[in-house]
Short mmCIF file of C-alpha atoms in Angstrom, two decimals:
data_model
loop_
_atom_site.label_atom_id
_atom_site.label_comp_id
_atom_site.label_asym_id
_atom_site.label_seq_id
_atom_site.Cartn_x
_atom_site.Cartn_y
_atom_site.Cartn_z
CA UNK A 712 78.95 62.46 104.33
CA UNK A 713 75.22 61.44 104.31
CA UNK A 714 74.36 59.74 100.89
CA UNK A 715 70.51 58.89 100.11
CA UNK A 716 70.50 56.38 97.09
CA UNK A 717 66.52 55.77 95.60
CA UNK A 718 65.35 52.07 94.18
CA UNK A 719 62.67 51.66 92.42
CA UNK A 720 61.69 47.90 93.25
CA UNK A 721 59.68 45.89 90.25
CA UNK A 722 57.62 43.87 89.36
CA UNK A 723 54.89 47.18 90.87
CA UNK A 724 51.76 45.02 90.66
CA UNK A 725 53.38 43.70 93.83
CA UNK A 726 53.01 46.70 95.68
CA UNK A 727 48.96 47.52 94.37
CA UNK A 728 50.56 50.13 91.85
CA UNK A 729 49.03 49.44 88.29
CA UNK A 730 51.45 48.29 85.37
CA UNK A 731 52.49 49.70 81.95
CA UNK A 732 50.14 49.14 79.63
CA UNK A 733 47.50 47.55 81.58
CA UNK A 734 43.97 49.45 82.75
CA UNK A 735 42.87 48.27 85.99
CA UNK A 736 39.05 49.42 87.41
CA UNK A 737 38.34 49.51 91.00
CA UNK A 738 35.92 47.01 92.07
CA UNK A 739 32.61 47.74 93.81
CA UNK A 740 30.09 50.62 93.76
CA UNK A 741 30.89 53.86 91.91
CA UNK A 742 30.50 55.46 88.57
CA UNK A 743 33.82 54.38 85.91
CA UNK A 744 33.65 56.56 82.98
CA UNK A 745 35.34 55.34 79.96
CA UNK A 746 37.48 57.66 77.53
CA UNK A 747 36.10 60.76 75.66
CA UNK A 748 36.31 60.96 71.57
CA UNK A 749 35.23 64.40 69.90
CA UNK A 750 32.72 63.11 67.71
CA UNK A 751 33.84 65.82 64.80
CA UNK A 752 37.65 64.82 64.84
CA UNK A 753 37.35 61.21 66.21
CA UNK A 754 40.62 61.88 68.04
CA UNK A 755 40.22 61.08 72.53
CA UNK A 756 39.99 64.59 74.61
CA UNK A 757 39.57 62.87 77.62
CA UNK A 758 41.31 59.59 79.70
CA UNK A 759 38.13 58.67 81.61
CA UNK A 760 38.79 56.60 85.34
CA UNK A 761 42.66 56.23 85.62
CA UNK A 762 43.77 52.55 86.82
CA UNK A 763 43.91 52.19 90.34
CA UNK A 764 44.70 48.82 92.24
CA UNK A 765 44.27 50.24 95.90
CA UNK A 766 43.53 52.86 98.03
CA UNK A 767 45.75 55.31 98.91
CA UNK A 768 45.18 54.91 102.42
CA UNK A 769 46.16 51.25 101.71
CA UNK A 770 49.87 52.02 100.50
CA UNK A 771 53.16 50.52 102.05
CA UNK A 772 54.95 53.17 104.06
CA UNK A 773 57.66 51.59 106.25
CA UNK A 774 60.71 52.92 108.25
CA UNK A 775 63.53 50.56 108.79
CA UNK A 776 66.82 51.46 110.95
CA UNK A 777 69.81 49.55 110.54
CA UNK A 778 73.26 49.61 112.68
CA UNK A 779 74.64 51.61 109.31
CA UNK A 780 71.82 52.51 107.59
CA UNK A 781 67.76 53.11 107.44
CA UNK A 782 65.81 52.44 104.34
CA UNK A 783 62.31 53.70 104.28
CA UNK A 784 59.72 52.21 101.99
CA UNK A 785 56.93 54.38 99.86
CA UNK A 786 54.86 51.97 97.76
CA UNK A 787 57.23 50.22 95.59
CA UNK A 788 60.43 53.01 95.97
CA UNK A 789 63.28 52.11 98.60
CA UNK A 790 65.36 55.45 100.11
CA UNK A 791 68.51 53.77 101.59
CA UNK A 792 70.03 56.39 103.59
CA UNK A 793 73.49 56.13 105.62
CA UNK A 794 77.14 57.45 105.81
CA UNK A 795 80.07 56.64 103.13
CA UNK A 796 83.26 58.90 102.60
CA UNK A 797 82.18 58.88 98.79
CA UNK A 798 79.85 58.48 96.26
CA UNK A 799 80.91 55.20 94.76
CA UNK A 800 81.12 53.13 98.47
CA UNK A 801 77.69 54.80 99.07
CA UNK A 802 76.38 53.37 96.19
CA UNK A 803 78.44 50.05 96.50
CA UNK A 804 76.51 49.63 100.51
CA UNK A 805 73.65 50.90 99.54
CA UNK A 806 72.68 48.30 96.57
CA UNK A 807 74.06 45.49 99.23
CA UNK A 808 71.49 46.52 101.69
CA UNK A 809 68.90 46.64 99.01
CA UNK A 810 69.87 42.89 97.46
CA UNK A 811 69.58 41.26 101.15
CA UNK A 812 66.57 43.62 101.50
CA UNK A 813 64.87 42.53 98.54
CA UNK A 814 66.17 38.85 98.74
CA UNK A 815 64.76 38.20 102.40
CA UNK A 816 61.05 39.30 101.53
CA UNK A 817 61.35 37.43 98.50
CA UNK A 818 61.95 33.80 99.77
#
Protein backbone atom coordinates (compact mmCIF):
# COMPACT_ATOMS: atom_id res chain seq x y z
CA UNK A 1 0.00 0.00 0.00
CA UNK A 2 1.07 3.62 -0.85
CA UNK A 3 1.58 5.64 2.46
CA UNK A 4 2.25 9.59 2.19
CA UNK A 5 3.63 10.75 5.68
CA UNK A 6 3.84 15.03 5.92
CA UNK A 7 6.91 16.87 7.99
CA UNK A 8 6.79 20.00 8.83
CA UNK A 9 10.64 20.95 8.98
CA UNK A 10 11.62 23.95 11.64
CA UNK A 11 13.30 26.35 12.42
CA UNK A 12 10.76 28.19 9.13
CA UNK A 13 12.82 31.39 9.01
CA UNK A 14 15.05 28.97 7.12
CA UNK A 15 12.84 28.50 4.39
CA UNK A 16 11.76 32.68 4.00
CA UNK A 17 8.42 31.75 5.92
CA UNK A 18 7.95 34.37 8.83
CA UNK A 19 8.01 33.08 12.57
CA UNK A 20 5.53 33.07 15.50
CA UNK A 21 5.36 36.06 17.00
CA UNK A 22 7.59 38.07 14.91
CA UNK A 23 6.29 40.90 12.13
CA UNK A 24 8.50 41.01 9.26
CA UNK A 25 7.98 44.09 6.40
CA UNK A 26 9.10 43.63 2.94
CA UNK A 27 11.89 45.78 2.01
CA UNK A 28 11.86 48.30 -0.84
CA UNK A 29 9.21 50.49 -2.53
CA UNK A 30 5.52 50.05 -1.66
CA UNK A 31 2.92 51.34 0.68
CA UNK A 32 2.97 49.12 4.47
CA UNK A 33 -0.05 50.03 6.33
CA UNK A 34 0.07 49.48 9.95
CA UNK A 35 -2.98 48.03 12.07
CA UNK A 36 -6.48 49.68 12.30
CA UNK A 37 -8.02 50.75 15.95
CA UNK A 38 -11.78 52.03 15.99
CA UNK A 39 -11.20 55.19 17.55
CA UNK A 40 -14.75 54.83 19.63
CA UNK A 41 -13.91 51.29 21.15
CA UNK A 42 -10.03 51.43 20.98
CA UNK A 43 -10.17 47.71 20.18
CA UNK A 44 -7.94 46.74 16.31
CA UNK A 45 -10.56 46.03 13.26
CA UNK A 46 -7.94 45.62 10.99
CA UNK A 47 -4.22 43.57 10.75
CA UNK A 48 -2.62 46.06 8.31
CA UNK A 49 0.53 44.43 5.87
CA UNK A 50 0.86 40.70 6.98
CA UNK A 51 4.69 39.57 7.44
CA UNK A 52 6.18 38.35 4.47
CA UNK A 53 9.96 37.28 4.11
CA UNK A 54 9.83 36.42 0.26
CA UNK A 55 8.09 36.25 -2.72
CA UNK A 56 5.99 33.68 -3.57
CA UNK A 57 7.54 33.15 -6.75
CA UNK A 58 10.72 32.73 -4.64
CA UNK A 59 9.49 29.54 -2.61
CA UNK A 60 11.31 26.06 -2.46
CA UNK A 61 9.41 23.52 -4.51
CA UNK A 62 11.54 20.40 -5.10
CA UNK A 63 10.85 16.78 -6.31
CA UNK A 64 13.17 14.13 -5.13
CA UNK A 65 12.93 10.27 -6.28
CA UNK A 66 14.50 7.71 -4.35
CA UNK A 67 15.05 3.77 -5.16
CA UNK A 68 12.01 3.36 -2.36
CA UNK A 69 10.68 6.51 -2.02
CA UNK A 70 10.19 10.35 -3.39
CA UNK A 71 9.87 13.22 -1.04
CA UNK A 72 8.76 16.45 -2.51
CA UNK A 73 9.49 19.73 -0.83
CA UNK A 74 6.84 22.87 -0.52
CA UNK A 75 8.49 25.68 1.45
CA UNK A 76 9.35 24.26 4.70
CA UNK A 77 6.75 20.89 4.51
CA UNK A 78 8.37 17.44 3.37
CA UNK A 79 5.65 14.74 1.63
CA UNK A 80 7.62 11.43 1.86
CA UNK A 81 5.76 9.15 -0.28
CA UNK A 82 6.57 5.26 -0.88
CA UNK A 83 5.27 1.64 -0.30
CA UNK A 84 5.06 -0.22 3.30
CA UNK A 85 2.66 -3.25 4.07
CA UNK A 86 1.47 -1.03 7.13
CA UNK A 87 1.09 2.00 8.75
CA UNK A 88 3.66 1.72 11.49
CA UNK A 89 6.82 0.52 8.90
CA UNK A 90 5.55 3.44 6.73
CA UNK A 91 5.99 5.70 9.34
CA UNK A 92 9.17 3.91 10.78
CA UNK A 93 10.94 4.52 6.73
CA UNK A 94 9.50 7.42 6.26
CA UNK A 95 11.02 9.48 9.42
CA UNK A 96 14.51 7.56 8.40
CA UNK A 97 14.41 9.14 5.05
CA UNK A 98 13.50 12.42 6.57
CA UNK A 99 16.50 12.29 9.45
CA UNK A 100 19.26 11.53 6.60
CA UNK A 101 17.24 14.08 4.56
CA UNK A 102 17.35 16.70 7.00
CA UNK A 103 20.85 15.70 8.41
CA UNK A 104 22.71 15.94 4.90
CA UNK A 105 21.49 19.63 4.14
CA UNK A 106 22.27 20.45 7.53
CA UNK A 107 26.08 19.77 7.75
Amino acid sequence: MKYTVIFELSPPYAFGLPEQGKIVIPGGEGSVNGPTLDTVTGKLVGHGTLSRYREDTDRLQVLLTLPSSTIRLNDNFAFVESEAPDSNQALDLKSNRISLFTRYFAS
